[in-house]
Amino acid sequence: MFKTLLAIVGRDLTLALRRRTDVLTTLFFFVIVVSLFPLGVGTEKETLRQLGPGVVWVAALLASMLALERLFEGDYRDGTLEQMLLTPQPLAILALGKVFSHWLVTGLPLVLIAPLIGLQYHLPEQTLLVMMASLAVGTPILSLIGAIGAALTLGLRGGGILLSLLVLPLYIPVLVYGSGAVSVSMVEMADIGPYFSLLGAFLILALVFSPLASAAALRISVE
């Protein structure tokens, strides 16, 4: 099963490299959204520091949603998904591989570029590290939850709007605790441990249940 997982990840990464515009669209959207806020609210340091964590996390959430509709769509259209359903390997492992490759293409670049973007908001160095860590834990949760919605809306007309309505309410706890950890890190003697504990718990639950739910949804969508 581990070889199967690596094969799915390698295949999806190869396809992503052939469609670089899709990858760059997500990254540029994140950069543009985060960069526009300082232009709109002014250059006052305290205001930007208060807005920074929330703005970066909201932009990361929206950017990750841009590629969700394409998570299974290509395989569904060319018949690859039907072949995956016929393989002896568990479909949950295949879904997990696709989610992991989705995070490598969309989530990981956001994690790496977030500290540079955070400099626009005059965030301290420690806060930038916390922001990077919170995104590293939180963005995989967004991909795992989004995979369930992408599988449920696969093949539907206007599925992108329905997908947003399905996953956005589930994203709220991740957004609250992710941006909360960054905000609290700017307060002296504040403890960010509970925030990361909750994000870690969300990640474990998503890793356990999301592949199974996505696999069940894919079977329903294909049938």
Tab-separated table of C-alpha atoms in Angstrom:
chain	number	residue	atom	x	y	z
A	1	MET	CA	0.000	0.000	0.000
A	2	PHE	CA	2.928	2.325	0.693
A	3	LYS	CA	4.226	1.781	-2.841
A	4	THR	CA	0.761	2.543	-4.167
A	5	LEU	CA	0.656	5.750	-2.151
A	6	LEU	CA	4.039	6.835	-3.521
A	7	ALA	CA	2.957	5.971	-7.069
A	8	ILE	CA	-0.172	8.118	-6.786
A	9	VAL	CA	1.802	11.027	-5.314
A	10	GLY	CA	4.490	10.775	-7.997
A	11	ARG	CA	1.915	10.625	-10.780
A	12	ASP	CA	-0.014	13.651	-9.526
A	13	LEU	CA	3.150	15.682	-9.000
A	14	THR	CA	4.243	14.886	-12.557
A	15	LEU	CA	0.879	16.028	-13.891
A	16	ALA	CA	1.067	19.181	-11.759
A	17	LEU	CA	4.471	20.057	-13.227
A	18	ARG	CA	2.948	19.842	-16.685
A	19	ARG	CA	0.216	22.285	-15.615
A	20	ARG	CA	2.333	24.876	-13.846
A	21	THR	CA	-0.234	27.609	-14.408
A	22	ASP	CA	-2.663	25.904	-12.018
A	23	VAL	CA	-0.005	25.801	-9.307
A	24	LEU	CA	1.089	29.390	-9.871
A	25	THR	CA	-2.511	30.612	-9.885
A	26	THR	CA	-3.003	29.418	-6.311
A	27	LEU	CA	0.273	30.955	-5.147
A	28	PHE	CA	-0.296	34.288	-6.902
A	29	PHE	CA	-3.831	34.496	-5.537
A	30	PHE	CA	-2.472	34.093	-2.001
A	31	VAL	CA	0.215	36.735	-2.542
A	32	ILE	CA	-2.163	39.233	-4.143
A	33	VAL	CA	-4.876	38.917	-1.483
A	34	VAL	CA	-2.413	39.294	1.396
A	35	SER	CA	-0.608	42.203	-0.285
A	36	LEU	CA	-3.767	44.201	-1.022
A	37	PHE	CA	-4.816	44.601	2.615
A	38	PRO	CA	-1.908	46.873	3.670
A	39	LEU	CA	-2.741	49.113	0.717
A	40	GLY	CA	-6.370	49.337	1.796
A	41	VAL	CA	-6.070	49.803	5.565
A	42	GLY	CA	-2.952	51.968	5.708
A	43	THR	CA	0.573	51.506	6.992
A	44	GLU	CA	0.055	51.833	10.747
A	45	LYS	CA	2.100	49.073	12.391
A	46	GLU	CA	-0.289	48.195	15.211
A	47	THR	CA	-3.273	47.923	12.882
A	48	LEU	CA	-1.372	45.718	10.463
A	49	ARG	CA	-0.111	43.491	13.283
A	50	GLN	CA	-3.660	42.933	14.508
A	51	LEU	CA	-4.965	42.170	11.027
A	52	GLY	CA	-1.986	40.149	9.793
A	53	PRO	CA	-2.716	36.685	11.269
A	54	GLY	CA	-6.360	36.684	10.209
A	55	VAL	CA	-5.643	38.015	6.722
A	56	VAL	CA	-2.907	35.473	6.021
A	57	TRP	CA	-5.035	32.577	7.222
A	58	VAL	CA	-8.132	33.655	5.304
A	59	ALA	CA	-6.044	34.074	2.149
A	60	ALA	CA	-4.490	30.628	2.646
A	61	LEU	CA	-7.947	29.105	3.145
A	62	LEU	CA	-9.333	30.671	-0.020
A	63	ALA	CA	-6.226	29.807	-2.030
A	64	SER	CA	-6.428	26.153	-1.016
A	65	MET	CA	-10.048	26.065	-2.162
A	66	LEU	CA	-9.131	27.176	-5.682
A	67	ALA	CA	-7.610	23.807	-6.555
A	68	LEU	CA	-10.112	21.602	-4.721
A	69	GLU	CA	-12.495	21.271	-7.646
A	70	ARG	CA	-9.650	19.853	-9.767
A	71	LEU	CA	-8.623	17.288	-7.138
A	72	PHE	CA	-10.521	14.366	-8.693
A	73	GLU	CA	-12.006	16.015	-11.781
A	74	GLY	CA	-9.206	15.140	-14.209
A	75	ASP	CA	-9.208	11.469	-13.228
A	76	TYR	CA	-12.995	11.412	-13.414
A	77	ARG	CA	-13.097	12.787	-16.953
A	78	ASP	CA	-10.408	10.561	-18.491
A	79	GLY	CA	-11.620	7.361	-16.807
A	80	THR	CA	-8.632	6.950	-14.482
A	81	LEU	CA	-10.867	7.131	-11.427
A	82	GLU	CA	-12.910	4.153	-12.615
A	83	GLN	CA	-9.704	2.156	-13.024
A	84	MET	CA	-8.691	3.105	-9.489
A	85	LEU	CA	-11.984	1.724	-8.212
A	86	LEU	CA	-11.138	-1.625	-9.824
A	87	THR	CA	-7.680	-1.941	-8.287
A	88	PRO	CA	-7.181	-4.316	-5.332
A	89	GLN	CA	-5.667	-1.550	-3.226
A	90	PRO	CA	-8.006	0.273	-0.819
A	91	LEU	CA	-9.524	3.346	-2.409
A	92	ALA	CA	-8.887	5.243	0.818
A	93	ILE	CA	-5.127	4.890	0.254
A	94	LEU	CA	-5.500	6.227	-3.282
A	95	ALA	CA	-7.555	9.167	-2.012
A	96	LEU	CA	-4.958	9.884	0.672
A	97	GLY	CA	-2.229	9.931	-1.962
A	98	LYS	CA	-4.137	12.432	-4.067
A	99	VAL	CA	-4.780	14.624	-1.031
A	100	PHE	CA	-1.112	14.539	-0.067
A	101	SER	CA	-0.023	15.525	-3.571
A	102	HIS	CA	-2.638	18.302	-3.533
A	103	TRP	CA	-1.118	19.644	-0.323
A	104	LEU	CA	2.420	19.455	-1.738
A	105	VAL	CA	1.332	21.509	-4.741
A	106	THR	CA	-0.965	24.043	-3.066
A	107	GLY	CA	-0.400	24.005	0.692
A	108	LEU	CA	3.364	23.636	1.026
A	109	PRO	CA	4.188	26.685	-1.163
A	110	LEU	CA	1.880	28.788	1.035
A	111	VAL	CA	3.691	27.584	4.150
A	112	LEU	CA	7.081	28.453	2.698
A	113	ILE	CA	6.128	31.900	1.424
A	114	ALA	CA	4.039	32.956	4.432
A	115	PRO	CA	6.976	34.398	6.472
A	116	LEU	CA	7.934	36.677	3.581
A	117	ILE	CA	4.338	37.809	3.177
A	118	GLY	CA	4.055	38.356	6.921
A	119	LEU	CA	6.820	40.949	6.820
A	120	GLN	CA	4.336	43.339	5.206
A	121	TYR	CA	2.419	43.311	8.492
A	122	HIS	CA	5.472	44.090	10.657
A	123	LEU	CA	5.125	40.787	12.505
A	124	PRO	CA	7.961	39.811	14.885
A	125	GLU	CA	10.325	37.019	13.917
A	126	GLN	CA	8.882	34.653	16.511
A	127	THR	CA	5.380	35.306	15.226
A	128	LEU	CA	6.465	34.539	11.674
A	129	LEU	CA	7.780	31.158	12.801
A	130	VAL	CA	4.519	30.448	14.623
A	131	MET	CA	2.583	31.440	11.501
A	132	MET	CA	4.649	29.058	9.419
A	133	ALA	CA	4.123	26.247	11.933
A	134	SER	CA	0.376	26.836	12.198
A	135	LEU	CA	0.007	26.780	8.418
A	136	ALA	CA	2.118	23.617	8.226
A	137	VAL	CA	-0.324	21.894	10.581
A	138	GLY	CA	-3.507	23.590	9.380
A	139	THR	CA	-3.240	23.456	5.583
A	140	PRO	CA	-3.200	19.614	5.463
A	141	ILE	CA	-6.474	19.684	7.400
A	142	LEU	CA	-7.933	22.005	4.770
A	143	SER	CA	-6.878	19.606	2.003
A	144	LEU	CA	-8.261	16.562	3.828
A	145	ILE	CA	-11.607	18.190	4.561
A	146	GLY	CA	-11.796	19.653	1.080
A	147	ALA	CA	-11.252	16.218	-0.460
A	148	ILE	CA	-14.534	15.024	1.025
A	149	GLY	CA	-16.406	17.939	-0.522
A	150	ALA	CA	-14.602	17.505	-3.854
A	151	ALA	CA	-15.584	13.830	-3.941
A	152	LEU	CA	-19.207	14.559	-3.067
A	153	THR	CA	-19.598	17.231	-5.762
A	154	LEU	CA	-17.670	15.331	-8.448
A	155	GLY	CA	-19.386	15.541	-11.822
A	156	LEU	CA	-22.111	17.925	-10.676
A	157	ARG	CA	-22.976	21.066	-12.642
A	158	GLY	CA	-22.037	24.097	-10.561
A	159	GLY	CA	-20.102	21.852	-8.219
A	160	GLY	CA	-17.640	24.615	-7.302
A	161	ILE	CA	-20.293	26.674	-5.532
A	162	LEU	CA	-21.706	23.633	-3.771
A	163	LEU	CA	-18.203	22.599	-2.753
A	164	SER	CA	-17.622	25.976	-1.121
A	165	LEU	CA	-20.884	25.743	0.797
A	166	LEU	CA	-19.991	22.261	2.049
A	167	VAL	CA	-16.438	22.832	3.236
A	168	LEU	CA	-16.441	26.430	4.468
A	169	PRO	CA	-18.340	25.689	7.720
A	170	LEU	CA	-15.898	22.848	8.431
A	171	TYR	CA	-12.948	25.160	7.815
A	172	ILE	CA	-13.996	27.642	10.503
A	173	PRO	CA	-12.451	25.831	13.532
A	174	VAL	CA	-9.139	25.466	11.691
A	175	LEU	CA	-9.222	29.146	10.753
A	176	VAL	CA	-10.035	30.245	14.305
A	177	TYR	CA	-7.338	28.227	16.046
A	178	GLY	CA	-4.736	28.715	13.323
A	179	SER	CA	-5.004	32.506	13.281
A	180	GLY	CA	-5.497	32.505	17.066
A	181	ALA	CA	-2.140	30.802	17.610
A	182	VAL	CA	-0.413	33.484	15.546
A	183	SER	CA	-2.201	36.322	17.338
A	184	VAL	CA	-1.474	34.926	20.808
A	185	SER	CA	2.211	34.514	19.962
A	186	MET	CA	2.529	38.309	19.844
A	187	VAL	CA	1.488	38.573	23.510
A	188	GLU	CA	4.280	38.153	26.038
A	189	MET	CA	4.107	35.086	28.303
A	190	ALA	CA	1.177	33.735	26.281
A	191	ASP	CA	0.819	29.978	25.801
A	192	ILE	CA	0.226	28.838	22.230
A	193	GLY	CA	0.282	25.160	23.188
A	194	PRO	CA	-3.499	24.690	23.400
A	195	TYR	CA	-3.966	26.077	19.895
A	196	PHE	CA	-1.469	23.661	18.390
A	197	SER	CA	-2.876	20.809	20.459
A	198	LEU	CA	-6.313	21.398	18.961
A	199	LEU	CA	-4.896	21.749	15.451
A	200	GLY	CA	-2.988	18.504	15.955
A	201	ALA	CA	-6.156	16.775	17.134
A	202	PHE	CA	-8.028	18.062	14.072
A	203	LEU	CA	-5.225	16.778	11.837
A	204	ILE	CA	-5.292	13.293	13.379
A	205	LEU	CA	-9.069	13.066	13.057
A	206	ALA	CA	-8.903	14.269	9.452
A	207	LEU	CA	-6.169	11.750	8.596
A	208	VAL	CA	-8.253	8.918	10.021
A	209	PHE	CA	-11.697	9.759	8.667
A	210	SER	CA	-11.152	11.896	5.552
A	211	PRO	CA	-9.694	9.157	3.281
A	212	LEU	CA	-12.500	6.779	4.245
A	213	ALA	CA	-15.193	9.399	3.693
A	214	SER	CA	-13.615	10.518	0.418
A	215	ALA	CA	-13.455	6.925	-0.828
A	216	ALA	CA	-17.131	6.359	-0.020
A	217	ALA	CA	-18.085	9.634	-1.718
A	218	LEU	CA	-16.069	8.744	-4.817
A	219	ARG	CA	-17.884	5.428	-5.164
A	220	ILE	CA	-21.220	7.203	-4.921
A	221	SER	CA	-20.214	9.859	-7.463
A	222	VAL	CA	-18.904	7.343	-10.005
A	223	GLU	CA	-21.988	5.134	-9.698
